[in-house]
GROMACS .gro file of C-alpha atoms in nm:
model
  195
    1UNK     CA    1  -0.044  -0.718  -0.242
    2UNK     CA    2  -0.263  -0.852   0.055
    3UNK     CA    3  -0.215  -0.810   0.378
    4UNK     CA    4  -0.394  -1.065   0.666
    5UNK     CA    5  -0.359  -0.997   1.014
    6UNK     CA    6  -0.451  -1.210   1.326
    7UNK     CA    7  -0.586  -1.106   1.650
    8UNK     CA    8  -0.601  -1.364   1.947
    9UNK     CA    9  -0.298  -1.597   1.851
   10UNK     CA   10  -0.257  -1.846   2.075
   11UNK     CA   11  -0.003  -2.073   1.921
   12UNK     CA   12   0.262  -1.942   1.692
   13UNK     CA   13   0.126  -2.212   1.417
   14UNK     CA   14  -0.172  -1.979   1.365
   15UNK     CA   15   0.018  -1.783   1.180
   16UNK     CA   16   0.031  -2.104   0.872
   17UNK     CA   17  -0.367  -2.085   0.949
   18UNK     CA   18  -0.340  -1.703   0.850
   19UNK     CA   19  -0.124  -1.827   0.546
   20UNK     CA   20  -0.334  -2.034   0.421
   21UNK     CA   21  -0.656  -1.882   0.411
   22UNK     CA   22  -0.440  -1.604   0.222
   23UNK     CA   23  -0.361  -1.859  -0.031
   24UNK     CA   24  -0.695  -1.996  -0.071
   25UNK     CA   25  -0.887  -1.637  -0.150
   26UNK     CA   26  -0.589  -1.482  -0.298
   27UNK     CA   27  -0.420  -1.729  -0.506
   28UNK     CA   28  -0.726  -2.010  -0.519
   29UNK     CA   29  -0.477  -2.250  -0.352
   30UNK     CA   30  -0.679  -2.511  -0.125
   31UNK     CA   31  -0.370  -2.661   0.045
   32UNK     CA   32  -0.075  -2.461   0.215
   33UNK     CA   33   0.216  -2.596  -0.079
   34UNK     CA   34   0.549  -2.737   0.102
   35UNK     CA   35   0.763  -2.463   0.222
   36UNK     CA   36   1.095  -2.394   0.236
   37UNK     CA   37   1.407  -2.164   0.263
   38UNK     CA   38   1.590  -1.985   0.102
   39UNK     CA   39   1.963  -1.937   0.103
   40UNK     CA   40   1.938  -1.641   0.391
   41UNK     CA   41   1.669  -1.833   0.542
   42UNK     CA   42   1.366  -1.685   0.405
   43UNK     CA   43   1.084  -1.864   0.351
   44UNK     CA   44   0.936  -1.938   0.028
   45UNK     CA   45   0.734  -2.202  -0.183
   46UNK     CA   46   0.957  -2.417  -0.423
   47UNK     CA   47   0.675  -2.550  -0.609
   48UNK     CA   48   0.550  -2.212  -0.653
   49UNK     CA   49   0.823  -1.950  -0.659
   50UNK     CA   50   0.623  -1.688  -0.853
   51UNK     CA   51   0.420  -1.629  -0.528
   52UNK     CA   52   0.589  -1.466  -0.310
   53UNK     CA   53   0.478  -1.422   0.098
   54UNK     CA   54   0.634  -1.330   0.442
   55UNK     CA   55   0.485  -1.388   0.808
   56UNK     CA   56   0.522  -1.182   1.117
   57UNK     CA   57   0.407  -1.255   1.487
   58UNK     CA   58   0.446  -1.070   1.780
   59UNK     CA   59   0.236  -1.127   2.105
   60UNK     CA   60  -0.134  -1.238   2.006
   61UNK     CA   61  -0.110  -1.108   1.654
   62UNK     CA   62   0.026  -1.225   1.315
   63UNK     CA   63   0.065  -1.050   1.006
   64UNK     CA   64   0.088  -1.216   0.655
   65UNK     CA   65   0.155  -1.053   0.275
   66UNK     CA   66   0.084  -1.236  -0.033
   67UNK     CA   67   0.215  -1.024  -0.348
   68UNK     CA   68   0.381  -1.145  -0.703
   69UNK     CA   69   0.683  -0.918  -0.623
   70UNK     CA   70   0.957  -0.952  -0.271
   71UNK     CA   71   0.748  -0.838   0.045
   72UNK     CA   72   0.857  -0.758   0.415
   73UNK     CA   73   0.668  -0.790   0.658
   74UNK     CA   74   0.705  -0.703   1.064
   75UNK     CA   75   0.444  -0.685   1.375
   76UNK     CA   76   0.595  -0.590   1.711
   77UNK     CA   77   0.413  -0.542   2.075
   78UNK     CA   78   0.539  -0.177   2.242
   79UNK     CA   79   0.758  -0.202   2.480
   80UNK     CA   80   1.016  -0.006   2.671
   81UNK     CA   81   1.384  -0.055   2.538
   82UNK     CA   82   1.692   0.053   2.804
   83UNK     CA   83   1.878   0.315   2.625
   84UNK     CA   84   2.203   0.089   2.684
   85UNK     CA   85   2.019  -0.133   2.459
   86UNK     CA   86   1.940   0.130   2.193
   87UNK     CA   87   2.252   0.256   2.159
   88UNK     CA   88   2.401  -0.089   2.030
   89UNK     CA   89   2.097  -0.120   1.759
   90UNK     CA   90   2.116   0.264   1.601
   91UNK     CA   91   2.283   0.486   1.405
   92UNK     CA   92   2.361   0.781   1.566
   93UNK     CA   93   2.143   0.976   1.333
   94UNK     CA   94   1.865   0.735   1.481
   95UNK     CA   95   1.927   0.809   1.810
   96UNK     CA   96   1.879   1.147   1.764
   97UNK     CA   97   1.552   1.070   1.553
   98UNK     CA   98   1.411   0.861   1.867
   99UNK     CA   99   1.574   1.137   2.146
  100UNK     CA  100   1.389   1.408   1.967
  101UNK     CA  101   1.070   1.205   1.920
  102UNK     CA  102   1.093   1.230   2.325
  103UNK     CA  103   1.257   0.846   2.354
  104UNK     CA  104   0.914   0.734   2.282
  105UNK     CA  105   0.883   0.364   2.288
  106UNK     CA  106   0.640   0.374   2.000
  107UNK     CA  107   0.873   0.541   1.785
  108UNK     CA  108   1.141   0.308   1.846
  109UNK     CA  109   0.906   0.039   1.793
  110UNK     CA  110   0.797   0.255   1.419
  111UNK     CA  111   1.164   0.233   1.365
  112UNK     CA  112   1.190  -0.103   1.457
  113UNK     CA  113   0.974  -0.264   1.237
  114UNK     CA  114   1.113  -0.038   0.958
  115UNK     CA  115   1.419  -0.239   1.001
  116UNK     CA  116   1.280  -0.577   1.061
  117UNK     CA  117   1.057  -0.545   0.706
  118UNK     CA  118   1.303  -0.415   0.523
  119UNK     CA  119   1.555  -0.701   0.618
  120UNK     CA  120   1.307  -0.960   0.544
  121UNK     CA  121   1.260  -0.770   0.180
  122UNK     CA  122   1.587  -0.859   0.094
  123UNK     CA  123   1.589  -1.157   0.230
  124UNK     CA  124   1.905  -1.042   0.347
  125UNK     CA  125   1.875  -1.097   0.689
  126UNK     CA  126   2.055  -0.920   0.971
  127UNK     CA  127   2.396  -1.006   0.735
  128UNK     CA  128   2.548  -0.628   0.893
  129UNK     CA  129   2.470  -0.495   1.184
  130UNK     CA  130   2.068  -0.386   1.210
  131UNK     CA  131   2.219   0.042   1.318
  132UNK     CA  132   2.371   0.010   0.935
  133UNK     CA  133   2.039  -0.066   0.786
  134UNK     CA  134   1.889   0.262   0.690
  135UNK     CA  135   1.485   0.324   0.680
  136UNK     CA  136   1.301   0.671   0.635
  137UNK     CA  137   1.304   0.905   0.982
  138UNK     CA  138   1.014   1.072   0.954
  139UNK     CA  139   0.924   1.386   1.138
  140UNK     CA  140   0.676   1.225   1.341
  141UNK     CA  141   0.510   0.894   1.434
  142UNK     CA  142   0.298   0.873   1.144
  143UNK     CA  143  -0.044   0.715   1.162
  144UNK     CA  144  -0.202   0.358   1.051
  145UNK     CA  145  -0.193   0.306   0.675
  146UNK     CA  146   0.070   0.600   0.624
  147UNK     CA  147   0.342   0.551   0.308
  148UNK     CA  148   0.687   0.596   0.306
  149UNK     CA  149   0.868   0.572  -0.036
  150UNK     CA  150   1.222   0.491   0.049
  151UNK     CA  151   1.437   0.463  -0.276
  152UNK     CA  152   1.317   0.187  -0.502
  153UNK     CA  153   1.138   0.060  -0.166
  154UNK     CA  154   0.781   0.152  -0.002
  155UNK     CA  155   0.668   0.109   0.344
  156UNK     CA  156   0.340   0.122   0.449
  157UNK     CA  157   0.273   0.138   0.866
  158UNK     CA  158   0.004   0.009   1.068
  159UNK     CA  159  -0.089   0.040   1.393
  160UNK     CA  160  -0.292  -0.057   1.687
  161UNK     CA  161  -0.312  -0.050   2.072
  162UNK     CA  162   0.005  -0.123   2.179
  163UNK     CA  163   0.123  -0.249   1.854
  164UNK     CA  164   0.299  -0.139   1.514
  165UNK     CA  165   0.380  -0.291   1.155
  166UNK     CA  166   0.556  -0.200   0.856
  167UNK     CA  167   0.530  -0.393   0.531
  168UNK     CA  168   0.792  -0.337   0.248
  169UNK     CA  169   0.753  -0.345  -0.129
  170UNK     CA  170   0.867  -0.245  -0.411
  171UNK     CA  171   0.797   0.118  -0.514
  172UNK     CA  172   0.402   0.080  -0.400
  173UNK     CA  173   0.178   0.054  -0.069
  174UNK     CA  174  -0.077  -0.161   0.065
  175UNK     CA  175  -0.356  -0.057   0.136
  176UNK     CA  176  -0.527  -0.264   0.435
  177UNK     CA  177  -0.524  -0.542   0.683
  178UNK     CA  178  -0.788  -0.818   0.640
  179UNK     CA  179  -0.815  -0.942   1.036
  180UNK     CA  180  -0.938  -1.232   1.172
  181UNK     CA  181  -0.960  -1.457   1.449
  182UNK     CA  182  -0.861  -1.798   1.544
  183UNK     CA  183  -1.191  -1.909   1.501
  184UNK     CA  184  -1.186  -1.812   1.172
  185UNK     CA  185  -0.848  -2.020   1.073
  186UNK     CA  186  -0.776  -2.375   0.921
  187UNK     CA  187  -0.632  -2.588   1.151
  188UNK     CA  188  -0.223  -2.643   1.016
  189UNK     CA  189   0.052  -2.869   1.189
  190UNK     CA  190   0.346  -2.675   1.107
  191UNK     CA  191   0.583  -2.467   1.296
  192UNK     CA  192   0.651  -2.143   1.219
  193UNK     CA  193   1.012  -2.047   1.123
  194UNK     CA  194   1.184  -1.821   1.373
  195UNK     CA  195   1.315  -1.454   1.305
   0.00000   0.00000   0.00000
């Protein structure tokens, strides 16, 4: 698995740019093939269905995974949640998690993208309501690059200033983010499919 992550998006269709310059060094593909979706929505490349890849954006940044096997991926900005608004998207025994974590609003955004990468794993979608959807509750907020086996599922979490990602795989965990810039992107006219 690879992992490509931009800083400085300006236009959600930077995040094809990020795509395909994934494709070209990982998979020696010069052109970004047709994509499409699946029955659940997620994307994926009919003429190549052996590759797999999922995008994330959030703010100014974009995270991409290229792997032969499903991948999740999710990117979110911290931000402060109303606890009205927490209570509808939790289990109870996530609530407590996040109260005794001090109702931190990088822990919720830890758990969030737990959630978020693990739904776009199974390509699943939110198909139940996202407080059924269980992810690891660690002890903590764990640090950039930390693994989480989860059942027949790994997360791996990243992490930033003011932002946090999760990627989810099967049974292993990546390793790093290759960043770049706009600047450093193929220009690519199409729009990015919505969460």
């Amino acid at each position: 698995m690879v992992l490509y992550g931009l800083d400085g998006m300006t236009h959600r269709s930077q995040a094809y740019g990020l795509l395909a310059v994934g494709l070209r060094e990982h998979w020696d593909l010069e052109q970004l093939p047709s994509i499409a979706r699946g029955k659940r929505g997620k994307p994926l490349f009919p003429d190549f269905p052996q590759l797999r890849f999922n995008l994330s954006h959030s703010g100014p940044r974009a995270l991409c995974a290229l792997d032969w096997d499903e991948v999740g991926v999710d990117i979110q900005q911290i931000t402060l949640r109303r606890s009205a608004f927490l209570d509808r998207l939790l289990s109870p025994e996530e609530r407590a998690w996040l109260l005794g974590l001090g109702d931190d609003p990088e822990a919720f955004t830890q758990l969030w993208t737990l959630k978020e990468s693990f739904c776009k794993f199974t390509g699943l979608g939110l198909t139940r309501p996202i407080s059924a959807i269980p992810v690891p509750l660690p002890r903590q907020i764990l640090p950039s690059g930390a693994c989480l086996p989860f059942g027949s599922v790994c997360f791996t979490l990243f992490s930033g200033p003011g932002w946090r990602a999760a990627v989810c795989s099967p049974a292993r965990c990546a390793s790093s983010i290759r960043w770049l810039t706009p600047g450093q992107l193929p220009p690519v006219g199409k729009k990015i499919p919505q969460k």
